[in-house]
XYZ file of C-alpha atoms in Angstrom:
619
model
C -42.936 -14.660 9.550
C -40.440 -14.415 12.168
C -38.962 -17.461 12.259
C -38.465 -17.077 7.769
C -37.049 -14.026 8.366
C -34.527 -15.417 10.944
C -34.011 -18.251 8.007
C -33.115 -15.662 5.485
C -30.793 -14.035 6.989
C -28.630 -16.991 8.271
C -29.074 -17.943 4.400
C -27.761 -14.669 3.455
C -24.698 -15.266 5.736
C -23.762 -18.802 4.572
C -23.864 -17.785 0.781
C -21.767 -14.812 1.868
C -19.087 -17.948 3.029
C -19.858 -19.492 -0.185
C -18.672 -16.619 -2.284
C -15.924 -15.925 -0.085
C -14.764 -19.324 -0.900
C -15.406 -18.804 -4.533
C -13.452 -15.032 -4.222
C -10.535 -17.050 -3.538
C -10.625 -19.799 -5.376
C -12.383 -19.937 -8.855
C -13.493 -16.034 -8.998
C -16.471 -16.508 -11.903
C -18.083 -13.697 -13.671
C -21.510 -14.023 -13.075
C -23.523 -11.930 -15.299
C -23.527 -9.335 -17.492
C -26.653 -7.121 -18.355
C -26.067 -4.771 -21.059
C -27.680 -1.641 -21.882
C -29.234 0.380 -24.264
C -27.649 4.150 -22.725
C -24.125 3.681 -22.867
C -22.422 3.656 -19.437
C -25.272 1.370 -17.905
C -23.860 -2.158 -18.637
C -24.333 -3.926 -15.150
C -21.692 -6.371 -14.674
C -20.976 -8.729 -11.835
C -18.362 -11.841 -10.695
C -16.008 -12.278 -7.941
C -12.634 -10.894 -7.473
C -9.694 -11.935 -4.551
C -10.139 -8.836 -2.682
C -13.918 -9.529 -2.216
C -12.880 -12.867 -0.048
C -11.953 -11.194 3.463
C -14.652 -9.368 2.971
C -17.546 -11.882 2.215
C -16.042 -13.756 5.078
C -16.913 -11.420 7.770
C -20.250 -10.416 6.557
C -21.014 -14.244 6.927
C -19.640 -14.793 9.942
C -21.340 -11.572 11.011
C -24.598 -12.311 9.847
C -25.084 -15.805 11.027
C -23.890 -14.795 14.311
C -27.012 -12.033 14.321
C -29.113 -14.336 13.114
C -28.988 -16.798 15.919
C -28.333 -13.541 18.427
C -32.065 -12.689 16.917
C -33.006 -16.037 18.132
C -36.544 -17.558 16.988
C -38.179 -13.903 17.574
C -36.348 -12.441 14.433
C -35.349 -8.946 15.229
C -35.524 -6.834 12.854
C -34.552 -9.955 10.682
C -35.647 -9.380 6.585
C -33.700 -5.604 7.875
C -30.687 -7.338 8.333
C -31.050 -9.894 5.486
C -31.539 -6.997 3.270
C -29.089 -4.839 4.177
C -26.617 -7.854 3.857
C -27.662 -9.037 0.575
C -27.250 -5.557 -0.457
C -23.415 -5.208 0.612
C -22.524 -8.283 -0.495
C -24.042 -7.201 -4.052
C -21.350 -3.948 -3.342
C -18.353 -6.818 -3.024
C -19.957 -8.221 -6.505
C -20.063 -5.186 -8.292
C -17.631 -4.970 -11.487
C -18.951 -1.891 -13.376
C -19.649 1.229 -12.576
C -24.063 1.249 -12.354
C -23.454 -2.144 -10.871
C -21.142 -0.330 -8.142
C -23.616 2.484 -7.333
C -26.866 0.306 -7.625
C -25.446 -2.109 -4.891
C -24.129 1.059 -3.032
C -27.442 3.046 -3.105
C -29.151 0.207 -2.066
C -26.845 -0.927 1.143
C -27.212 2.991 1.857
C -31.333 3.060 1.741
C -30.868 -0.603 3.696
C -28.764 1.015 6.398
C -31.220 4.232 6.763
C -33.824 1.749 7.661
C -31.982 -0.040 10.134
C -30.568 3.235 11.463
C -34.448 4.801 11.449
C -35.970 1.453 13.282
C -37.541 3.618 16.182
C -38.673 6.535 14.148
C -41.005 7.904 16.457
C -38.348 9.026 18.859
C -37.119 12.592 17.856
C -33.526 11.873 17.930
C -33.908 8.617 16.188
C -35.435 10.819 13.170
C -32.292 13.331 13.467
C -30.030 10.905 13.591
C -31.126 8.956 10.351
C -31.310 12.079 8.113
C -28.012 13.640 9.312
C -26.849 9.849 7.994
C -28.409 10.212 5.040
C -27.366 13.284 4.448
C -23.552 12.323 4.650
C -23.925 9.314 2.680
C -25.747 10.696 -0.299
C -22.928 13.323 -0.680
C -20.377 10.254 -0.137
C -22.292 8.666 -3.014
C -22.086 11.439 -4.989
C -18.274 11.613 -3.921
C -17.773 8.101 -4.793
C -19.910 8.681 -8.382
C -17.563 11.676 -9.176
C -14.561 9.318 -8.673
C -16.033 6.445 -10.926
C -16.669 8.478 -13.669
C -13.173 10.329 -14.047
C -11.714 6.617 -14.042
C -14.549 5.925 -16.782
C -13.846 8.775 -18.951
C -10.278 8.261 -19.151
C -11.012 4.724 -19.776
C -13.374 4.532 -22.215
C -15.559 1.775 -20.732
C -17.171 1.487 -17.425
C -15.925 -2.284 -16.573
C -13.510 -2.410 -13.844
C -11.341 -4.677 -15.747
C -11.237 -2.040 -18.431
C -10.707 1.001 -15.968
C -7.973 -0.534 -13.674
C -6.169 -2.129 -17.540
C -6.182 2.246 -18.300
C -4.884 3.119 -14.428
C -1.139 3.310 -15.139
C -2.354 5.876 -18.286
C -4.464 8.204 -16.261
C -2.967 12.350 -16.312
C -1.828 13.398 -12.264
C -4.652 15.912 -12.250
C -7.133 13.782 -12.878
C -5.791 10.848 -10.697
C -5.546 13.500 -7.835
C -9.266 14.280 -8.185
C -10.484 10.575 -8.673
C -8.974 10.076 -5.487
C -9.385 13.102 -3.435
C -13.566 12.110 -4.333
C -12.869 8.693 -3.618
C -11.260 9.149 -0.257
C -14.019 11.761 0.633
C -16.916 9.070 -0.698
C -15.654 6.222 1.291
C -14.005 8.091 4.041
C -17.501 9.409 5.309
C -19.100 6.132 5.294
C -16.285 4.822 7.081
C -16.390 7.312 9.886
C -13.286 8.848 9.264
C -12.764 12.464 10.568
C -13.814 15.315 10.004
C -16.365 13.151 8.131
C -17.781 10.773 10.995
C -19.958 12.999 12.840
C -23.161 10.499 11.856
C -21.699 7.549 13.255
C -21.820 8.384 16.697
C -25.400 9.637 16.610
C -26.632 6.711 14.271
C -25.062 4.061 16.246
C -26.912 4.381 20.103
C -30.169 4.830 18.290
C -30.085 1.583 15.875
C -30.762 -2.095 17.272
C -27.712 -3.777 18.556
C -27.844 -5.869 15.687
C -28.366 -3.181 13.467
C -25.038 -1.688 15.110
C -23.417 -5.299 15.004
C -23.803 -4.770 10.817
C -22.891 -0.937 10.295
C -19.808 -1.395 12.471
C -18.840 -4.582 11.421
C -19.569 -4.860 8.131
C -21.030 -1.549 6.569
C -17.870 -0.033 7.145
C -15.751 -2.474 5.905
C -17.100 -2.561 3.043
C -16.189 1.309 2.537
C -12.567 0.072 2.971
C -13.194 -2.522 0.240
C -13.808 0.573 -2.205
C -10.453 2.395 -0.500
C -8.768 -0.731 -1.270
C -9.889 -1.353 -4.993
C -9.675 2.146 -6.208
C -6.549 3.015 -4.611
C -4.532 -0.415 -5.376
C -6.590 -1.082 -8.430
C -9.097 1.538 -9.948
C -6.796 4.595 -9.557
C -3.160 3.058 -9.107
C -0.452 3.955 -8.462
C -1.611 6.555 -6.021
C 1.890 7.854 -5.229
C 3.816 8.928 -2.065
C 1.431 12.165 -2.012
C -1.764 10.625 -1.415
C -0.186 7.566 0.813
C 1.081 10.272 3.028
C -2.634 12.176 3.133
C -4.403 8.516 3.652
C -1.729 8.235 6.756
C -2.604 11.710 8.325
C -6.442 11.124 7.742
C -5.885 7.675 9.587
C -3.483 8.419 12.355
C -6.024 11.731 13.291
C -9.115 9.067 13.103
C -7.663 7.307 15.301
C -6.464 9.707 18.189
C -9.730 11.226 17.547
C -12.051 8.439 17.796
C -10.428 7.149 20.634
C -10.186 10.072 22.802
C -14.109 10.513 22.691
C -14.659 7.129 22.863
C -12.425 7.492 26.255
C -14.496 10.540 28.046
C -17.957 9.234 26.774
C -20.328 6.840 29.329
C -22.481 6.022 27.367
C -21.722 2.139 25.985
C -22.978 2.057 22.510
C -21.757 5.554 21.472
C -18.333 5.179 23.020
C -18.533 1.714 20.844
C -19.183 3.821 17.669
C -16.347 6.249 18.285
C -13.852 3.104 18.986
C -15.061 1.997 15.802
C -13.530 5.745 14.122
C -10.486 4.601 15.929
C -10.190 0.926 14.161
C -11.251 2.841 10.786
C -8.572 5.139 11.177
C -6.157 2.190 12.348
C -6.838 0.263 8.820
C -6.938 3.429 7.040
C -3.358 3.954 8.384
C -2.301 0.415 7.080
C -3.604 1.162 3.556
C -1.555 4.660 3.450
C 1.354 2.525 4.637
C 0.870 0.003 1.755
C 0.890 2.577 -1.048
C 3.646 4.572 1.030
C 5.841 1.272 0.099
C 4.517 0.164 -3.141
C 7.878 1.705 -4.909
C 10.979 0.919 -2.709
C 9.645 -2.192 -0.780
C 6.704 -4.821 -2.195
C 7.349 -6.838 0.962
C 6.565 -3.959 3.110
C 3.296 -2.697 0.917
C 2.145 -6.238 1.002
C 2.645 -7.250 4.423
C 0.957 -3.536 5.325
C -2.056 -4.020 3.100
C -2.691 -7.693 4.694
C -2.632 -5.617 8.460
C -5.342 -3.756 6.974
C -7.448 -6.944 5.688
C -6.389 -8.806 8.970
C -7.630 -5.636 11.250
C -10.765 -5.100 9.122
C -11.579 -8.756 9.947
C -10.800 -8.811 13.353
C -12.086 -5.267 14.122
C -15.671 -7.012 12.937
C -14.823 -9.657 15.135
C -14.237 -7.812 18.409
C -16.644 -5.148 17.323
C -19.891 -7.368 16.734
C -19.234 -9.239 20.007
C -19.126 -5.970 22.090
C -22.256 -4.349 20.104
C -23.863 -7.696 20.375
C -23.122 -7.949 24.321
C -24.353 -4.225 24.712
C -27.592 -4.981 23.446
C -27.919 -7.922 25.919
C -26.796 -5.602 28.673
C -29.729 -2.753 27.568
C -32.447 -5.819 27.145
C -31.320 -6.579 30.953
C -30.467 -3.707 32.633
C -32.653 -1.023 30.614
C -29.613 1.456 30.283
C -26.501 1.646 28.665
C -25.364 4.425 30.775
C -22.001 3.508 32.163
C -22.889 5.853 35.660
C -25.809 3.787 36.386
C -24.119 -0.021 35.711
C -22.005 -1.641 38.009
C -21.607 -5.663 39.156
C -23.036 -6.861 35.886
C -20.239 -10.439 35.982
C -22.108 -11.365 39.406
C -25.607 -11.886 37.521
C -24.700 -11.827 33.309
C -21.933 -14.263 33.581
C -22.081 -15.452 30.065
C -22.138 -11.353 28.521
C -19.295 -10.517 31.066
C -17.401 -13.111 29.923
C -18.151 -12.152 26.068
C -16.975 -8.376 26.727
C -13.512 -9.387 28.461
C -12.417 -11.364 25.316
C -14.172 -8.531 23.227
C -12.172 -6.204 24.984
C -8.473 -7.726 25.162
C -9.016 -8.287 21.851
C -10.152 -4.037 21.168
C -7.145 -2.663 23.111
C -5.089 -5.441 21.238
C -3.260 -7.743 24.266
C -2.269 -11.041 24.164
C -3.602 -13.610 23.033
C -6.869 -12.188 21.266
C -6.833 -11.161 17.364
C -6.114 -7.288 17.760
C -2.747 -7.928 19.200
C -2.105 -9.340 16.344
C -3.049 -7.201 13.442
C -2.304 -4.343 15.167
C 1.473 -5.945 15.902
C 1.740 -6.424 12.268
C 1.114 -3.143 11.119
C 3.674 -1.904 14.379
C 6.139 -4.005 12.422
C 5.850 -2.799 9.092
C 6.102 0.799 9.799
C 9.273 0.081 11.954
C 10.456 -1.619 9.257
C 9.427 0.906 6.890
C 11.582 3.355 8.808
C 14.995 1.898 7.088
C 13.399 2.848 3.165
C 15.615 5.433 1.270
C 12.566 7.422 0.889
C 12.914 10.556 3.589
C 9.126 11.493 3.460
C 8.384 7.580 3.688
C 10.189 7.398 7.198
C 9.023 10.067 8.608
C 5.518 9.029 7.542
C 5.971 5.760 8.938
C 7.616 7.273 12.601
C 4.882 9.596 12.743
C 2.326 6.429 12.461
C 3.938 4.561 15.021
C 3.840 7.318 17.690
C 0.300 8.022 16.768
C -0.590 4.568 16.633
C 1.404 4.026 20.544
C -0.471 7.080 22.083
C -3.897 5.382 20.431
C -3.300 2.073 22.280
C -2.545 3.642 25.396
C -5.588 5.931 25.959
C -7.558 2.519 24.112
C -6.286 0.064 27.195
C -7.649 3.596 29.339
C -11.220 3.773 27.752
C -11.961 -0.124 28.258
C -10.510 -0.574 31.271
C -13.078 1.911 32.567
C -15.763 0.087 30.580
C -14.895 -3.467 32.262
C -14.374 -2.238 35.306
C -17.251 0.322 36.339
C -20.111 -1.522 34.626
C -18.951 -5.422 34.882
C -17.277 -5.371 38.296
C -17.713 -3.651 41.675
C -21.602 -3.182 43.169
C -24.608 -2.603 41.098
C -25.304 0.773 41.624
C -29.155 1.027 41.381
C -30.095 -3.022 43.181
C -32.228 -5.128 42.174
C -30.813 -3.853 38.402
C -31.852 -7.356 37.278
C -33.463 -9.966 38.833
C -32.397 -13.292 38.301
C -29.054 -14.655 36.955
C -28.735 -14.845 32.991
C -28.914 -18.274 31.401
C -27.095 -19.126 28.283
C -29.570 -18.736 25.769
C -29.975 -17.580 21.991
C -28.113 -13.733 22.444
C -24.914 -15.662 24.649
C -24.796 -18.136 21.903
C -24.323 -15.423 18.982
C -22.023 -13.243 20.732
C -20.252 -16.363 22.136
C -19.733 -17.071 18.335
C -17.629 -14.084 18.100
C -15.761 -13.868 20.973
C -14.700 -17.533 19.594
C -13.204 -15.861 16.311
C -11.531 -13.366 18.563
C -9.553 -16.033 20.163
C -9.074 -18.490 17.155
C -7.624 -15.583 15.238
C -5.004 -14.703 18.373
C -3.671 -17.831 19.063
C -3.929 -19.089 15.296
C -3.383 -15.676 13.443
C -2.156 -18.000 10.328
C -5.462 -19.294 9.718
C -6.302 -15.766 8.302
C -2.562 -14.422 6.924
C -1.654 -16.989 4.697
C -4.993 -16.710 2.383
C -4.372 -12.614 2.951
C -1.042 -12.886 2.101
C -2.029 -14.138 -1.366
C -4.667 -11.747 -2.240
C -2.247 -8.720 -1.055
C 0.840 -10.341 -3.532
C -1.766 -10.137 -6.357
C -2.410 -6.291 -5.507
C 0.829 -4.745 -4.805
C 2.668 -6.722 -7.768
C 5.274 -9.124 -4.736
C 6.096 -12.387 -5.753
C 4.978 -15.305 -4.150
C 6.827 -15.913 -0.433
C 7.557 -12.088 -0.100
C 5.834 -11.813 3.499
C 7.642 -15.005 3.999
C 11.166 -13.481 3.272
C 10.169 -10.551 5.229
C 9.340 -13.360 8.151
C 5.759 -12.884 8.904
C 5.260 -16.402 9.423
C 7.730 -17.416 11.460
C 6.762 -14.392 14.025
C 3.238 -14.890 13.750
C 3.794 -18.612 14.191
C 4.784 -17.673 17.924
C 1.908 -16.075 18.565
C 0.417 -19.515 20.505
C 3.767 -19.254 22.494
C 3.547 -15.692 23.815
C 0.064 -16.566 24.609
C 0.808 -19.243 26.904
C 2.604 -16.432 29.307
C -0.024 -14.498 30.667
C -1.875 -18.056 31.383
C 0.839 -18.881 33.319
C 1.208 -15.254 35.453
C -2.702 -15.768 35.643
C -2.048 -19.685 37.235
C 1.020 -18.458 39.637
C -1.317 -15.415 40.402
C -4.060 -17.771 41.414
C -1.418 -20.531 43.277
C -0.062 -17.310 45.321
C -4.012 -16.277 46.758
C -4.899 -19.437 47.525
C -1.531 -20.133 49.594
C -2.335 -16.864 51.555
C -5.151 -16.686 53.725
C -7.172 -13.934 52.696
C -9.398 -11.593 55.050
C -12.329 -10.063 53.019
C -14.236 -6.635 54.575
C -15.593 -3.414 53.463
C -13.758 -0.678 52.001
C -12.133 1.781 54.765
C -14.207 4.823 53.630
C -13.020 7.483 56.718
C -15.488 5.956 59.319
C -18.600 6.104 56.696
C -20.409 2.959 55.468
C -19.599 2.476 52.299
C -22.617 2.732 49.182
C -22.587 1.836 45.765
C -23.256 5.333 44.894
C -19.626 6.051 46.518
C -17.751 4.478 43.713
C -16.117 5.864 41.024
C -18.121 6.621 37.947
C -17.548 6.663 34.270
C -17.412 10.615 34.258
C -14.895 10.548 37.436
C -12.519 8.201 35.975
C -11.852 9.671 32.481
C -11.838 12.876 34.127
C -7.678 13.421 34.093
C -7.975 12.694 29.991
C -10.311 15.572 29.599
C -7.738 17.297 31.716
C -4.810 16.455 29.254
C -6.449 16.568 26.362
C -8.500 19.504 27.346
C -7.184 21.702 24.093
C -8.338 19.041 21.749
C -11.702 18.217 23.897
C -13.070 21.204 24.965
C -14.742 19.857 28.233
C -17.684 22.034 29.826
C -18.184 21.607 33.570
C -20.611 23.185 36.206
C -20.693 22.816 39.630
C -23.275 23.890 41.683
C -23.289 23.655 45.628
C -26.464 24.424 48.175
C -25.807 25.330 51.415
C -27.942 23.599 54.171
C -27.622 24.721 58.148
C -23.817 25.066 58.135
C -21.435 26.117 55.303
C -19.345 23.437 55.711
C -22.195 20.855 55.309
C -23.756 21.491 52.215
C -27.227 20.201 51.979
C -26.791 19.082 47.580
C -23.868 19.015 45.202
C -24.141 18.470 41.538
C -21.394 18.302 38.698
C -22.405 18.496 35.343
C -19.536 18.362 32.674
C -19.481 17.359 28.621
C -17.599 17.912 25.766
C -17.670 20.353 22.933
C -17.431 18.294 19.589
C -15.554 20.491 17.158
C -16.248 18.809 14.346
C -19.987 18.413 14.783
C -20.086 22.351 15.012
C -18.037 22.560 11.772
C -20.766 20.606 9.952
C -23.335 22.198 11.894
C -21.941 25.695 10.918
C -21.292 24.838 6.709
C -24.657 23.018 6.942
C -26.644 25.959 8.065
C -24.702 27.822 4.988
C -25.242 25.399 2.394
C -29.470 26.048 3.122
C -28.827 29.179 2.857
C -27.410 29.377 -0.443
C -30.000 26.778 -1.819
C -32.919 29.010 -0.376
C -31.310 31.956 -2.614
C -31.131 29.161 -5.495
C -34.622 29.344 -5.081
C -34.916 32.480 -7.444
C -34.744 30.105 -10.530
C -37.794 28.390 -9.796
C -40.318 30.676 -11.142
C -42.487 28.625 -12.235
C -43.320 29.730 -15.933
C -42.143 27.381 -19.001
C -40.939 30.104 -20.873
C -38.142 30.395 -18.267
C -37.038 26.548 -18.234
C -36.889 26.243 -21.843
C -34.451 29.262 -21.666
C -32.604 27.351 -18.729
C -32.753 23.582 -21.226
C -31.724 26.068 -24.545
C -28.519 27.919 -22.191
C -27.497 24.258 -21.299
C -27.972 22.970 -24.469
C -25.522 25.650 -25.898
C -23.116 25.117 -23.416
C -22.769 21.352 -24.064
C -22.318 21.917 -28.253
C -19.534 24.805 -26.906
C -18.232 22.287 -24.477
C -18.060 19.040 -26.827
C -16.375 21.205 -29.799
């Protein structure tokens, strides 16, 4: 059964191509299923903006699928839950919508739940499915405003009645559908389940929710806010902005004072929300006064949430191969990793130029485009629209910064220097089934820095379709041509690295211990993850929190203590809110628990008072 369910899902990942292809080119309609209760009419077919986004759950899933190799991890998990978001990209009605939805979401709880009999495994897939049943109902809400005013359920039929719907009831459809995608994307305050659902799942269980699960909650961003709901105004492209630019400080800051691999991946991944997120505020920010800008804005979004998958599913992939091997993902106990997993190491370097977005990998250049629009975007008439866009750029600078910060600890404590608990693993890794997968994506990484084109121009014609620009605006606004020198700036640090390596090898180089006062040296005396994000916590202490204790036992002399320990950790804020209106919403549903007497007489009463209310209500 393995080896089928290894089949499936690389069959689930090369239709996913196939419709991406489709998406682009012929977009069918593929069924429609009518129904008796109005409201229920199931319809499905293929529409532009579903192409990005069918091509990175293929790519993503055939790379897991030959990462699973012929053992088939968790393989008809991961066929499932990718049949069921591509059936999300599919969806053109409203029941088709939340079918699809509520079926990635019970997909994802499974994956999320694999090793239920661990305790935090079990508290980390209800606090999950917690937030993404009130997402649902967020995202339901939203739907059936857009419906109402409408008068059908079709998406064709809701987006034709957009332009018609009242401010008020705009505002709400997309206040719920911000709130309904936004916590299945991980944005803040909403994102507390990522980080605890993302270090208990499989690696390729991460692989999907990271790379794909969340993507496809910026799929439903994308179509209600450009399509569903439009126009969304200045208003709400300012409040996407905010909820981005904070996402992204936030994510990345915790991501940058965690050591533990796979959560500090799933906070990086709040970052790279909130960095799309940003890019889709900055479209609809320049929908009115520029359609080059808003297009060439909204295809940094579709470029990032492509490359972000990219990047993301190599590094999730590569941490699972380092936990397999090492049996920890704890940053303070890895160290040396390159000398004996040559093929990972080499995965996670391109993984990681390409996260903190440098030359030549594919985040340099999404997040470069984006950089550029909202500089551009500074010279628009529109006051609140260039102080938006400033505000996004400094946010956006500081976010890189502490990013090149997090990962350069990451690289550098757990893939170079001495392996900190020898033998950590006994033989040197071979290239095999889990190299060949994440090798896949480290490939795209590359392809899509040195050829960013390959991706742009295809983008570029889905965004002109959404925004309303005619044909050649990212042209005019010269996307191409700076894009097209992407190869060229790449060739530069290849050359520093050649010089670099022509200048040691014309010096004769002495090699010997570290000076360390007269002491031998240990691997125990190098830095550690805690130690080196240590001056962040120290900065960013007011936004942090950090808790440290210190405790010191004195042995025969005082100035030779016998045992020193250091703990230290970090308050999460936000998990406290949650924790805090969580413990108040049980309470008022225990006091709900008055109405449930259990006689009839009662709940016909209740059914009669509602019954009223809806004749009162429909008069």
């Amino acid at each position: 059964m393995k080896p089928l369910s290894g089949l499936a899902t690389a069959s689930v990942g090369a239709a996913s191509l196939v419709f991406a292809w489709l998406a682009l080119t012929v977009q069918p309609d593929f069924a429609h299923a009518g129904s008796a209760v109005p409201g229920f009419a199931l319809d499905w077919g293929l529409v532009p903006l579903a192409a990005p986004f069918y091509a990175l759950l293929g790519a993503l899933t055939i790379a897991v699928a030959i990462w699973n190799g012929p053992e088939g991890r968790y393989g008809w998990g991961i066929a499932g839950f990718a049949a069921a978001m591509g059936a999300v990209l599919m969806a053109r009605s409203v029941a088709a919508f939340m079918l699809a939805w509520e079926l990635m979401a019970l997909a994802s709880v499974v994956l999320v739940a694999a090793h239920s009999e661990l305790r935090a495994v079990r508290r980390a897939a209800f606090s999950y499915l917690i937030i993404s049943q009130a997402g649902a109902l967020g995202i339901l809400g939203a739907l059936c405003i857009l419906a109402a005013n409408a008068g059908g359920t079709s998406f064709a039929v809701i987006a034709k009645a957009a332009p018609h719907l009242p401010g008020a009831w705009r505002s709400a459809a997309l206040g719920l559908a911000l709130f309904g995608f936004g916590s299945k994307a991980g944005l803040f305050p909403l994102h507390f389940w990522l980080p605890r659902a993302h270090p208990v799942a499989p690696p390729n269980g991460s692989a999907m929710l990271s790379g794909a699960m969340l993507k496809v909650a910026v799929f439903g961003l994308i179509l209600v806010f450009f399509s569903l709901a439009a126009p969304a105004g200045t208003t709400w492209a300012i409040v996407v902005i905010a909820v981005g630019a904070v996402s992204a400080l936030g994510g990345i800051l915790y991501a940058a004072v965690d050591s533990d691999f796979k959560r500090l991946l799933a906070y990086s991944s709040i970052e790279h929300t909130g960095i799309i997120c940003v890019a889709i505020g900055a479209a609809v920010l320049f929908a009115k006064s520029s359609a080059a800008l808003s297009a060439a804005a909204l295809t940094a979004a579709l470029f990032h949430a492509v490359n972000h998958s990219l990047f993301k599913g190599t590094l999730f992939l590569a941490a699972g191969r380092v936990a397999n091997v090492a049996g920890t993902v704890d940053l303070d106990r890895l160290g040396g990793l390159a000398a004996s997993m040559p093929w990972t190491s080499a995965a996670v370097f391109v993984g990681m130029l390409g996260i903190v977005a440098l030359p030549p990998l594919n985040g340099f250049t999404s997040e470069w485009l984006l950089l550029r629009t909202l500089a551009s975007g500074m010279d628009v008439a529109d006051p609140a629209a260039r102080a938006a866009a400033g505000t996004a750029v400094l946010a956006l600078a500081l976010t890189g910064g502490i990013a090149a910060a997090c990962f350069a600890k990451v690289y550098g404590l757990a893939f170079l220097g001495r392996p900190r608990q020898p033998p950590m693993i006994a033989q040197r890794e071979t290239f095999g089934w889990q190299a060949a997968g994440t090798g896949i994506l480290a490939a795209g990484c590359v392809a899509f820095g040195v050829a960013p084109l390959l991706a742009v121009s295809p983008l570029s014609r889905i965004t002109a379709v959404l925004v309303g620009s005619p044909d050649g605006a990212l042209r005019d606004f010269g996307v191409p041509a700076t894009l097209g020198a992407v190869p060229l700036i790449a060739v530069l640090p290849i050359l520093c690295a050649v010089a670099a390596l022509l200048l040691m090898r014309a010096r004769r180089t002495r090699y010997a211990p570290t000076w360390v006062c007269g002491s031998t040296p240990t691997a125990q005396t190098q830095y550690t993850a805690t130690a080196f994000s240590k001056p962040l916590r120290r900065i960013f202490a007011f936004v942090l929190f950090p808790e440290h204790e210190k405790r010191i036992e004195i042995g025969s002399s005082p100035w030779l203590p016998s045992r020193i320990a250091y703990r230290t950790s970090t308050a999460y804020v936000f998990d406290d809110v949650m924790r805090w209106a969580s413990v108040r919403i049980l309470m008022m549903s225990r006091r709900g628990r008055s109405v449930q007497s259990g006689h009839l007489r009662l709940y016909l009463a209740y059914a009669a008072a509602v019954l009223v209310l809806i004749v009162v209500v429909a008069r």
